[in-house]
Amino acid sequence: MKITFPYMGTTLVYSKLIELLGHEAVSPPKPSQRTIDLGVKYSPEFACFPMKVIMGSYVEALENGAEVIITSGGHGPCRAGFYGEMHHRILQNLGYDVDILVFDSIKRDFKSFIYNVKKLKGDKSWQSVWKILKLTYKIAVQVDEFEIQLQTIRAYEISKGSCNKVWDKIQQIYKKVFTEKDLSEAKKESQKLIDNIPYKIVPEEKKIRIGIVGEIYVVMESSVNMKMEEVLGNYGCEVHRGHYLSGWIETHMIPKWFSRSREKEIEKKGEKYIEIKIGGHAKETMGHIVDYHEQGFDAIIHLMPFGCLPELVSQSIMPKLMEDTGIHVLTIALDEQAGIANNLTRIEAFLDLVRNSKEKKSSKVS
Amino acid sequence: MKIGIPTSLLYYYYYPFWKTMFDELKIEIVLSKTTSKYIVNKGIEYSVPEICVPIKVFTGHVVSIIEDVDYVFVPRMVCVLKNEYFCPKFMGLPDMIKYTVPGAINKVLSPKITSDSDNISNPKFYSEMRSILGIGSWELQKALKKAQREWEKFRQLSKDGYVLSDALDIFEGKEIADKNILNKGDITIGLLGYVYDIYDNFVSMNIIEKLKEMNVNIRTFEMLDDSVMNNSIEFMKKRLFWTFSNKLLGAGYYYYDQPNVDGLIHVTAFGCGPDSMIGKMLEMESNTYNKPFMTIRIDEHSGESHLQTRAEAFIDMIRRKKNQADGVSIDENNLSIHGNNAGL
């Protein structure tokens, strides 16, 4: 089967999983203006931005010959859980005959999960499927670890762009991983690459740490959030995201008692502001901000698609949270009407504010 | 002790229940005034710019009564059907109100409704409220029971064919002007939209009265039995997550399928998430069933004459189509350029 998937963050892990299961992975191209245009054209006008981009990705992947789409489901009440159904209808309406396998959380819909897995595994034995899953999971964890390292170093790299180059190289290295042995070698090799990036030493009190929180798709996919991490890195800020692929797997795919996910703890921290889970990542967003504040981060960038239902709730409560914690939060709503210059100005002004208030604080202490 | 009820959002659907409950508990309730420019402006002032107009209106209502009452009643509507929910904004509504409206932080009374049916009279949901107000559990149970009975009566009025605004009048014991409005018109329209969009006369610019004046019979989702709406979306592999959206969609399919319904109007608020999905679906089905479908999108900037023009044009089109089907043919070129061009 020629299988495709939504483009979110690094597609390495999805492609790897599909290839290891013996299928052909047709990765959609990284979302571009064309992707967005296609998506906007075929999606409902007021659908949220991720749905439009993913719509465009699917169309492009189908043009490249994909036959089956796999995607994650959701359990509402956020619109994202209904993407699969909606995309399917629209694609059918456009005349594409395509199969969509929606992976709902295993905890919610065990039966269709197993059905989908059976369909994907083909004639592979359960044992080898288990091995493959374990391997791809490890890849996801390691790749994320490297990404986190790079997000820190990028702020201090001496020649601009060296971190991006290393990141590309690491993805290439991991593409060649097929066994556990390859994996440990890839790890060593990648670590060496990162260790060799020259960077300048910055005193602790000058360091700015920024957490990016919000809706998972716009947080993880750099092409729709105007390369937020790179932009912040180039302004000399360390960045940490609220969402990583491995973290998502931990929470949604691994049974509770094995999972090392901190999500429960994070949610607990958001409870004061949003009492119950209201879908999407609203409660986690609040929790992450409180968590980042406790870890000593200086500021938060809160990303959300325009009109995102759950994030609008968190945006409403944000002023109160800022008042309580004293952390600076900049909310940016993203959609197809991207004004890069406008947002750069906002971010620059925001960072000036953050730096100033940090200097003031430290001078007071001394 | 005064409890304020904002006359917005689910007020239109659950008011008889709440009113009876508080009356039975001998607690005075204060209703906010009907939506006005002032209330909308207050709402805009205190809510996020991007959020949909019903939430802004609700915030405005809360702002307008918060100082005169001891508590505001903002139930946290989580679900009224198993495995289905309300829109996230409803689920987070008490939190939003608490932290955005000044002075509301300790004044929000929010029973958590997590029912598996339309029946919201389980005392369990109100336990928090009970301890705040100091009500005995027996008293509460009695009040809830009565409230449920009254509410069922009220629902029956809808099912008999009264639009909610008339049903609310009947519940209050007011005479409604024209009892025999139900099937008087020559055209029947399925009017789809959430109760807080359609029945808020400021938001919907009184679309119900406008349509009635045009001699149109109105059918809405709350006139249908739940089972009817359920059956008509039975075929969907994965249903929507939102109860009322499912109801709208079910009603939409049902009315598409009814030969005596001539067209559908979907009233939706700018930026409504669930509607962005069902709107598209209904639009796609319009071709399948060969029935006219129109979306009216409202927000705080809507102009009344715009709505009037569009509604009139839509109704005229249907009327013409109907006349043509009945054999009354009208030459397109032979119309008076003055006056009523409705093709009659």
XYZ file of C-alpha atoms in Angstrom:
710
model
C 0.000 0.000 0.000
C 1.121 3.530 -0.677
C 0.439 5.329 2.544
C 0.454 8.973 3.425
C -0.148 10.953 6.603
C -0.593 14.543 7.773
C 2.580 16.578 7.799
C 3.297 17.562 11.379
C 6.762 18.273 12.696
C 9.388 15.855 11.494
C 7.762 13.221 9.328
C 10.694 10.899 9.823
C 8.974 8.772 12.435
C 5.764 8.220 10.486
C 7.609 7.329 7.290
C 9.887 4.986 9.205
C 6.982 3.153 10.798
C 5.205 2.712 7.482
C 8.349 1.545 5.702
C 9.245 -0.921 8.425
C 5.750 -2.399 8.187
C 6.486 -3.093 4.538
C 4.494 -0.352 2.862
C 5.551 2.513 0.704
C 5.477 5.853 2.496
C 4.399 8.785 0.369
C 5.243 11.767 2.486
C 3.356 14.902 1.530
C 5.713 17.778 0.754
C 6.374 20.209 3.577
C 3.406 22.593 3.665
C 3.990 25.488 1.300
C 1.873 28.339 0.037
C 0.437 25.951 -2.536
C -0.581 23.478 0.165
C -2.327 26.208 2.083
C -4.039 27.524 -1.051
C -5.312 24.068 -1.932
C -6.498 23.483 1.598
C -8.281 26.793 1.819
C -9.953 26.175 -1.504
C -11.465 22.860 -0.549
C -12.159 23.259 3.175
C -15.112 24.952 4.817
C -14.400 28.650 5.173
C -14.524 28.693 8.956
C -12.774 25.410 9.567
C -9.697 25.767 11.698
C -6.316 26.330 10.130
C -4.795 22.873 10.778
C -7.704 21.256 8.994
C -7.086 23.415 5.930
C -3.356 22.741 5.828
C -3.846 19.016 6.296
C -6.499 19.076 3.573
C -3.935 20.613 1.237
C -1.300 18.079 2.304
C -3.632 15.209 1.482
C -4.409 16.572 -1.945
C -0.702 16.951 -2.676
C 0.065 13.473 -1.371
C -2.732 11.994 -3.471
C -1.303 13.760 -6.502
C 1.939 11.950 -5.693
C 0.159 8.620 -5.797
C -0.846 7.857 -2.235
C -3.683 5.363 -1.825
C -4.299 5.270 1.905
C -4.218 7.989 4.522
C -3.476 7.280 8.138
C -4.212 9.861 10.744
C -4.921 10.158 14.411
C -8.455 10.602 15.635
C -9.696 12.354 18.693
C -12.467 12.154 21.152
C -13.745 15.658 21.018
C -15.172 18.009 21.782
C -12.505 19.814 19.765
C -13.035 19.844 16.010
C -9.749 18.028 15.363
C -11.337 14.702 16.219
C -13.661 15.065 13.288
C -11.038 15.917 10.674
C -10.831 12.363 9.379
C -14.523 12.138 8.572
C -14.632 15.630 7.076
C -11.522 15.142 4.938
C -12.891 11.856 3.698
C -16.142 13.458 2.573
C -14.427 16.348 0.865
C -11.905 14.131 -0.916
C -14.706 11.876 -2.107
C -16.552 14.910 -3.338
C -13.429 15.882 -5.273
C -13.393 12.473 -6.890
C -10.498 10.866 -5.016
C -11.113 7.280 -4.071
C -9.078 7.013 -0.928
C -9.122 5.031 2.274
C -8.685 6.869 5.550
C -7.579 4.899 8.577
C -8.284 6.929 11.673
C -6.400 5.872 14.788
C -8.490 6.877 17.739
C -6.825 6.607 21.092
C -6.490 2.920 21.969
C -8.128 3.625 25.291
C -11.288 4.868 23.573
C -11.928 2.598 20.663
C -10.045 -0.638 21.061
C -11.844 -2.494 18.295
C -11.239 -0.149 15.389
C -7.701 0.420 16.628
C -6.959 -3.270 16.370
C -8.742 -3.444 13.025
C -6.556 -0.645 11.681
C -3.414 -2.225 13.082
C -4.321 -5.540 11.487
C -4.831 -3.843 8.172
C -1.483 -2.126 8.400
C 0.529 -5.052 9.644
C -0.279 -7.180 6.616
C 1.325 -10.605 7.007
C 3.941 -9.514 9.520
C 3.860 -11.453 12.762
C 2.712 -9.737 15.938
C 6.168 -10.183 17.358
C 7.850 -8.315 14.556
C 5.172 -5.617 14.704
C 5.958 -5.204 18.377
C 9.648 -4.857 17.543
C 8.918 -2.289 14.871
C 6.717 -0.272 17.198
C 9.391 -0.345 19.862
C 12.051 0.758 17.416
C 10.028 3.635 15.994
C 9.080 4.721 19.476
C 12.750 4.815 20.435
C 13.537 6.779 17.299
C 10.842 9.274 18.211
C 12.223 9.682 21.725
C 15.829 10.101 20.566
C 15.005 12.487 17.755
C 12.985 14.604 20.156
C 15.859 14.640 22.635
C 18.189 15.942 19.949
C 15.663 18.518 18.897
C 15.426 19.776 22.462
C 19.210 20.092 22.628
C 19.268 22.002 19.368
C 16.515 24.331 20.516
C 18.760 25.330 23.393
C 22.024 25.627 21.450
C 20.454 27.503 18.538
C 20.224 30.584 20.713
C 24.006 30.704 21.101
C 25.357 29.254 17.835
C 28.198 31.268 16.370
C 27.504 30.817 12.707
C 23.820 31.218 12.002
C 22.159 28.194 10.540
C 24.585 25.579 11.836
C 21.928 24.068 14.064
C 19.494 23.772 11.189
C 22.133 21.989 9.131
C 22.832 19.555 11.942
C 19.107 18.956 12.401
C 18.752 18.060 8.738
C 21.735 15.754 8.998
C 20.336 14.022 12.058
C 17.101 13.331 10.224
C 19.084 11.863 7.339
C 21.031 9.660 9.756
C 17.870 8.355 11.374
C 16.344 7.633 8.022
C 18.933 4.889 7.646
C 18.086 3.217 10.931
C 16.554 -0.215 10.505
C 17.703 -2.157 13.569
C 18.471 -1.572 17.217
C 22.190 -1.648 16.367
C 21.805 1.127 13.776
C 19.927 3.064 16.378
C 22.695 3.197 18.942
C 25.202 4.158 16.254
C 22.898 6.883 14.953
C 22.590 8.196 18.470
C 26.339 8.443 18.939
C 26.881 10.009 15.552
C 24.149 12.610 16.059
C 25.368 13.497 19.515
C 28.834 14.074 18.086
C 27.419 16.409 15.445
C 25.657 18.447 18.087
C 28.699 18.561 20.353
C 30.724 19.974 17.490
C 28.510 23.007 16.955
C 30.507 26.027 18.061
C 28.575 28.300 20.377
C 29.249 31.265 22.557
C 29.039 31.230 26.307
C 26.369 33.484 27.716
C 26.100 34.267 31.425
C 23.105 32.750 33.119
C 21.363 36.042 33.872
C 21.430 36.999 30.193
C 19.732 33.812 29.049
C 16.131 34.049 27.901
C 14.030 30.909 28.000
C 10.767 30.759 26.150
C 8.103 28.101 26.214
C 5.890 27.594 23.193
C 2.457 26.294 24.104
C -0.892 25.992 22.427
C -2.624 23.833 19.887
C -0.488 20.839 18.919
C -0.445 21.233 15.136
C 0.539 24.878 14.980
C 3.061 24.350 17.761
C 4.750 21.386 16.078
C 4.645 22.324 12.408
C 7.156 25.050 11.654
C 5.853 25.886 8.211
C 2.525 27.105 9.561
C 3.816 28.931 12.625
C 6.251 31.037 10.647
C 9.237 29.037 11.942
C 8.644 30.292 15.432
C 11.420 28.239 17.032
C 14.023 29.360 14.531
C 12.960 32.973 14.789
C 13.181 32.903 18.556
C 16.475 31.000 18.407
C 17.935 33.595 16.082
C 16.939 36.291 18.519
C 19.030 34.453 21.084
C 16.292 32.682 23.033
C 16.252 29.131 24.240
C 13.034 27.429 23.256
C 11.043 24.547 24.649
C 7.808 23.312 23.143
C 4.772 22.129 25.005
C 4.312 19.283 22.551
C 6.696 16.668 21.215
C 5.775 13.622 19.208
C 7.240 11.216 21.757
C 5.228 12.915 24.468
C 2.074 12.486 22.438
C 2.802 8.783 21.978
C 3.440 8.419 25.703
C 0.076 9.883 26.607
C -2.150 8.464 23.926
C -0.729 5.146 22.838
C 0.999 3.692 25.882
C -1.100 2.251 28.706
C -1.109 4.375 31.830
C 1.017 2.174 34.029
C 3.944 2.067 31.588
C 3.753 5.644 30.482
C 6.291 8.142 31.744
C 4.150 11.003 30.550
C 3.987 14.090 32.746
C 0.646 15.042 31.264
C -1.387 14.199 34.365
C 0.866 16.405 36.459
C 0.710 19.218 33.916
C -3.061 19.015 33.755
C -3.246 19.192 37.519
C -1.380 22.498 37.357
C -3.911 23.896 34.923
C -6.854 22.854 37.039
C -7.082 26.147 38.855
C -7.835 27.951 35.603
C -9.819 25.424 33.615
C -11.500 22.943 35.883
C -12.264 20.136 33.484
C -10.851 18.860 30.221
C -12.642 20.842 27.581
C -11.048 19.223 24.564
C -8.015 20.080 22.526
C -5.116 21.194 24.635
C -6.645 24.103 26.536
C -6.120 22.654 29.973
C -2.606 21.486 29.145
C -1.827 24.940 27.811
C -2.662 26.449 31.174
C -0.794 23.678 32.941
C 2.280 24.089 30.739
C 2.440 27.794 31.401
C 2.287 27.264 35.149
C 4.869 24.497 34.769
C 7.224 26.644 32.699
C 6.844 29.429 35.197
C 7.872 27.094 37.988
C 10.871 25.969 35.952
C 11.978 29.579 35.693
C 11.131 30.325 32.075
C 10.999 33.999 31.194
C 8.155 34.133 28.724
C 5.555 32.127 26.846
C 4.461 32.244 23.257
C 0.939 30.916 22.957
C 0.072 29.738 19.463
C -3.411 28.917 18.292
C -5.257 28.571 15.024
C -7.721 31.373 14.384
C -11.058 30.533 15.968
C -9.734 27.455 17.800
C -12.492 26.543 20.243
C -10.526 25.309 23.254
C -7.667 27.772 22.906
C -10.094 30.684 22.838
C -11.096 29.648 26.325
C -7.487 29.583 27.443
C -6.832 32.900 25.749
C -9.746 34.398 27.669
C -8.281 33.288 30.967
C -4.706 34.243 30.062
C -4.793 37.766 31.556
C -5.689 36.321 34.942
C -2.905 33.753 34.711
C -0.394 36.436 33.756
C -1.499 38.472 36.725
C -1.146 35.505 39.078
C 2.251 34.302 37.901
C 3.777 37.449 36.487
C 4.987 35.582 33.404
C 4.724 37.319 30.026
C 2.517 35.647 27.445
C 2.119 36.575 23.810
C -0.843 34.976 22.069
C -0.594 34.658 18.317
C -3.533 33.414 16.263
C -2.514 31.819 12.998
C -4.394 31.313 9.785
C -3.925 31.515 6.056
C -3.644 35.298 6.177
C -0.116 35.175 7.536
C 1.633 38.504 7.895
C 5.195 37.558 8.648
C 6.493 41.095 9.052
C 3.655 41.936 11.397
C 4.354 38.979 13.607
C 8.105 39.549 13.599
C 7.496 43.055 14.864
C 5.263 41.754 17.597
C 7.762 39.130 18.640
C 10.631 41.617 18.616
C 8.719 44.050 20.779
C 7.693 41.228 23.073
C 11.281 40.053 23.490
C 12.439 43.579 24.278
C 9.827 43.689 26.999
C 10.929 40.337 28.371
C 14.628 41.333 28.375
C 13.913 44.644 30.033
C 11.837 43.168 32.789
C 14.466 40.501 33.379
C 17.241 43.081 33.658
C 15.179 45.140 36.014
C 14.543 42.158 38.200
C 18.190 41.107 38.367
C 19.456 44.625 39.014
C 17.043 44.924 41.894
C 18.416 41.753 43.438
C 22.023 42.891 43.184
C -30.480 36.070 48.239
C -30.730 36.960 44.582
C -29.560 34.799 41.742
C -29.032 36.297 38.330
C -29.849 34.363 35.193
C -28.345 35.806 32.015
C -30.977 35.610 29.297
C -28.641 34.188 26.741
C -27.237 30.882 25.453
C -29.210 27.940 26.834
C -31.655 30.195 28.662
C -33.957 29.762 25.686
C -33.931 26.003 26.035
C -33.754 25.441 29.790
C -35.303 28.576 31.300
C -38.579 26.935 32.397
C -36.521 24.326 34.208
C -34.335 26.828 36.011
C -37.193 29.147 36.836
C -39.323 26.394 38.356
C -36.355 25.065 40.288
C -35.496 28.394 41.881
C -39.161 29.242 42.487
C -39.618 25.973 44.319
C -36.506 26.659 46.371
C -37.953 30.105 47.164
C -34.924 31.867 45.800
C -35.413 35.117 43.997
C -34.106 35.201 40.475
C -33.129 38.239 38.486
C -33.228 38.014 34.720
C -30.966 40.205 32.679
C -32.746 42.470 30.221
C -33.139 41.430 26.629
C -30.046 41.848 24.517
C -29.368 45.427 23.520
C -26.590 47.392 21.933
C -25.357 48.261 25.408
C -25.148 44.629 26.488
C -23.367 43.598 23.322
C -20.847 46.399 23.746
C -20.183 45.359 27.334
C -19.662 41.822 26.134
C -17.199 42.933 23.493
C -15.332 44.932 26.093
C -14.727 41.969 28.367
C -14.189 39.085 26.001
C -11.510 38.066 23.533
C -12.044 39.700 20.133
C -11.985 36.423 18.226
C -14.645 34.602 20.200
C -18.090 34.028 18.720
C -20.886 36.521 19.242
C -23.124 34.337 21.478
C -20.335 34.139 24.056
C -19.790 37.895 23.827
C -23.506 38.450 24.322
C -23.515 36.123 27.300
C -20.576 37.957 28.853
C -22.439 41.214 28.327
C -25.490 39.825 30.094
C -23.392 38.744 33.041
C -21.731 42.156 33.235
C -25.130 43.849 33.182
C -26.454 42.019 36.252
C -23.363 41.072 38.219
C -23.601 44.002 40.609
C -27.250 43.517 41.490
C -27.098 39.880 42.467
C -25.394 37.594 44.934
C -24.672 34.879 42.434
C -24.881 34.456 38.685
C -26.119 31.159 37.385
C -23.654 29.847 34.796
C -24.111 26.088 34.562
C -21.157 24.156 33.206
C -22.805 22.215 30.421
C -20.570 19.230 29.766
C -22.873 16.738 28.161
C -26.535 15.860 27.843
C -25.933 12.644 25.959
C -23.515 9.819 26.443
C -20.200 10.257 24.602
C -21.244 13.619 23.250
C -20.337 17.001 24.580
C -21.037 20.665 24.324
C -18.786 23.039 22.458
C -15.555 23.593 24.432
C -16.583 27.168 25.051
C -19.638 25.972 26.983
C -17.546 23.591 29.000
C -15.135 26.340 29.911
C -17.774 29.031 30.256
C -17.768 29.314 34.073
C -13.969 29.571 34.029
C -14.076 32.219 31.343
C -16.727 34.266 33.154
C -14.940 33.946 36.478
C -11.689 35.313 35.160
C -12.878 37.877 32.630
C -15.836 39.656 34.200
C -14.659 41.907 37.023
C -16.208 41.000 40.336
C -17.412 37.619 39.149
C -14.709 35.474 40.648
C -16.654 34.436 43.741
C -20.093 34.937 42.329
C -20.371 32.174 39.774
C -22.776 29.395 40.547
C -21.990 26.555 38.210
C -23.643 23.192 38.607
C -21.837 20.684 36.432
C -24.275 19.022 34.068
C -22.985 15.656 32.933
C -26.188 13.925 32.034
C -26.691 11.035 29.664
C -30.006 12.401 28.417
C -31.820 15.705 27.987
C -33.005 15.274 31.551
C -30.832 17.490 33.728
C -32.670 16.945 36.983
C -30.226 14.615 38.690
C -29.537 16.176 42.143
C -25.926 14.989 41.861
C -25.195 17.773 39.372
C -26.281 20.421 41.822
C -24.459 19.271 44.933
C -21.937 22.098 44.836
C -24.721 24.625 44.421
C -26.599 23.033 47.284
C -23.799 23.567 49.747
C -23.260 27.162 48.623
C -26.926 28.073 48.932
C -27.597 25.894 51.935
C -30.497 23.909 50.551
C -31.658 20.639 51.993
C -31.267 17.611 49.741
C -34.927 16.692 50.020
C -36.001 20.194 49.081
C -33.696 20.185 46.092
C -34.948 16.851 44.905
C -38.525 17.994 45.079
C -37.746 21.198 43.235
C -35.842 19.364 40.525
C -38.657 16.917 40.017
C -41.156 19.665 39.555
C -38.769 21.583 37.313
C -38.354 18.529 35.126
C -42.135 18.170 34.799
C -42.555 21.800 33.835
C -39.744 21.577 31.384
C -41.234 18.524 29.713
C -44.493 20.418 29.305
C -42.553 23.217 27.720
C -40.767 20.824 25.371
C -44.125 19.434 24.363
C -45.172 22.918 23.243
C -42.193 22.963 20.891
C -43.042 19.539 19.605
C -46.581 20.740 18.951
C -45.064 23.185 16.517
C -44.629 26.386 18.471
C -41.372 28.215 17.972
C -39.459 28.612 21.227
C -40.180 32.305 21.625
C -43.911 31.552 21.551
C -43.459 28.537 23.787
C -41.657 30.691 26.352
C -44.529 33.181 26.237
C -47.042 30.424 26.805
C -44.968 29.125 29.700
C -45.005 32.577 31.263
C -48.775 32.576 30.878
C -48.819 35.315 28.276
C -51.319 35.306 25.461
C -49.600 34.852 22.151
C -50.956 36.959 19.374
C -51.794 34.308 16.855
C -52.408 30.815 18.057
C -53.056 29.413 14.673
C -49.771 30.435 13.157
C -48.547 26.923 12.666
C -49.569 26.046 9.159
C -50.901 29.215 7.724
C -48.199 30.119 5.239
C -47.794 28.785 1.761
C -44.122 27.987 2.187
C -42.382 25.909 4.827
C -38.796 26.592 5.769
C -36.491 24.536 7.952
C -34.787 27.141 10.077
C -31.607 25.618 11.477
C -29.512 27.241 14.131
C -28.767 27.159 17.803
C -31.471 28.475 20.081
C -29.278 31.322 21.293
C -28.668 32.537 17.748
C -32.202 32.289 16.437
C -34.248 33.397 19.431
C -32.035 36.240 20.554
C -33.860 38.973 18.715
C -30.896 41.269 18.724
C -28.476 38.699 17.345
C -30.766 37.173 14.740
C -32.478 40.509 14.075
C -35.808 38.900 14.695
C -35.618 36.484 11.809
C -38.595 34.511 13.119
C -40.964 37.490 12.935
C -39.555 38.463 9.550
C -40.253 35.034 8.142
C -43.704 34.917 9.698
C -44.493 38.237 8.063
C -43.522 36.735 4.740
C -46.162 34.101 5.289
C -43.709 31.308 5.941
C -44.191 28.320 8.222
C -41.147 27.737 10.338
C -39.789 24.380 11.337
C -36.914 24.177 13.790
C -34.910 21.371 15.340
C -36.549 21.577 18.742
C -39.898 20.705 17.182
C -38.628 17.240 16.389
C -38.394 14.228 18.610
C -34.860 13.229 19.493
C -35.387 9.839 17.940
C -36.251 11.434 14.593
C -33.054 13.455 14.558
C -31.068 10.456 15.673
C -32.436 8.251 12.951
C -31.643 10.645 10.184
C -27.930 10.703 11.002
C -27.741 7.027 11.838
C -25.738 6.381 8.664
C -22.740 8.431 9.795
C -19.692 6.398 10.749
C -18.526 8.859 13.330
C -21.034 11.267 14.727
C -20.151 14.789 15.704
C -19.069 15.391 19.267
C -21.574 18.121 19.972
C -25.102 17.220 20.982
C -26.831 20.275 19.624
C -24.855 20.154 16.392
C -25.941 16.569 15.954
C -29.495 17.678 16.520
C -29.156 20.407 13.919
C -27.580 18.061 11.444
C -30.218 15.420 12.095
C -32.968 17.992 11.706
C -31.300 19.233 8.529
C -31.277 15.782 6.935
C -34.820 15.165 8.101
C -36.134 18.407 6.613
C -34.238 17.814 3.387
C -36.093 14.554 3.164
C -39.555 15.969 3.890
C -41.477 16.777 0.733
C -43.449 19.558 2.455
C -40.341 21.511 3.449
C -39.353 23.848 0.650
C -35.938 25.053 1.734
C -33.453 25.395 4.547
C -31.936 28.435 6.178
C -28.924 27.949 8.396
C -28.281 30.757 10.859
C -24.784 30.641 12.281
C -22.513 32.921 14.252
C -19.240 34.139 12.829
C -16.459 31.870 14.028
C -18.738 29.087 15.262
C -16.568 25.998 15.213
C -19.124 23.191 15.152
C -21.150 25.035 12.529
C -18.148 25.305 10.229
C -18.418 21.520 9.918
C -22.173 20.989 9.745
C -22.628 24.026 7.535
C -20.374 22.457 4.918
C -22.149 19.113 5.178
C -25.587 20.637 4.799
C -24.361 22.687 1.887
C -23.042 19.589 0.123
C -26.331 17.757 0.714
C -28.325 20.589 -0.812
C -27.422 19.291 -4.280
C -28.282 15.716 -3.419
C -31.761 16.578 -2.255
C -32.230 19.365 -4.759
C -33.469 21.816 -2.180
C -32.396 25.429 -1.724
C -30.087 26.108 1.181
C -28.886 29.430 2.502
C -26.410 30.334 5.230
C -26.891 33.514 7.193
C -23.800 34.362 9.162
C -24.272 36.831 11.945
C -21.931 38.756 14.173
C -21.944 41.958 16.156
C -21.635 44.042 13.001
C -24.566 42.603 11.090
C -26.992 44.997 9.442
C -30.701 44.390 9.575
C -31.524 45.473 6.046
C -28.981 42.999 4.737
C -30.736 40.177 6.486
C -34.131 41.371 5.303
C -32.993 41.510 1.692
C -31.413 38.104 1.719
C -34.320 36.426 3.458
C -36.804 38.043 1.102
C -34.845 37.066 -1.974
C -34.556 33.509 -0.768
C -38.253 33.204 -0.020
C -39.180 34.827 -3.340
C -36.982 32.389 -5.181
C -38.650 29.444 -3.473
C -42.090 30.856 -4.143
C -41.323 31.250 -7.832
C -39.913 27.792 -8.045
C -42.975 26.400 -6.368
C -45.340 28.277 -8.645
C -43.489 27.068 -11.671
C -43.716 23.512 -10.459
C -47.448 24.039 -9.996
C -47.737 25.007 -13.640
C -47.911 28.752 -13.221
C -45.226 29.759 -15.643
C -43.844 33.223 -15.651
C -41.777 34.618 -18.416
C -38.530 35.818 -16.900
C -38.495 38.805 -19.229
C -42.008 39.828 -18.543
C -41.726 41.233 -15.074
C -42.646 44.607 -13.824
C -39.577 46.592 -12.927
C -41.568 48.409 -10.310
C -42.784 47.249 -7.010
C -43.069 43.653 -5.971
C -40.959 41.548 -8.248
C -41.712 38.349 -6.514
C -43.044 36.812 -9.679
C -46.560 36.590 -8.456
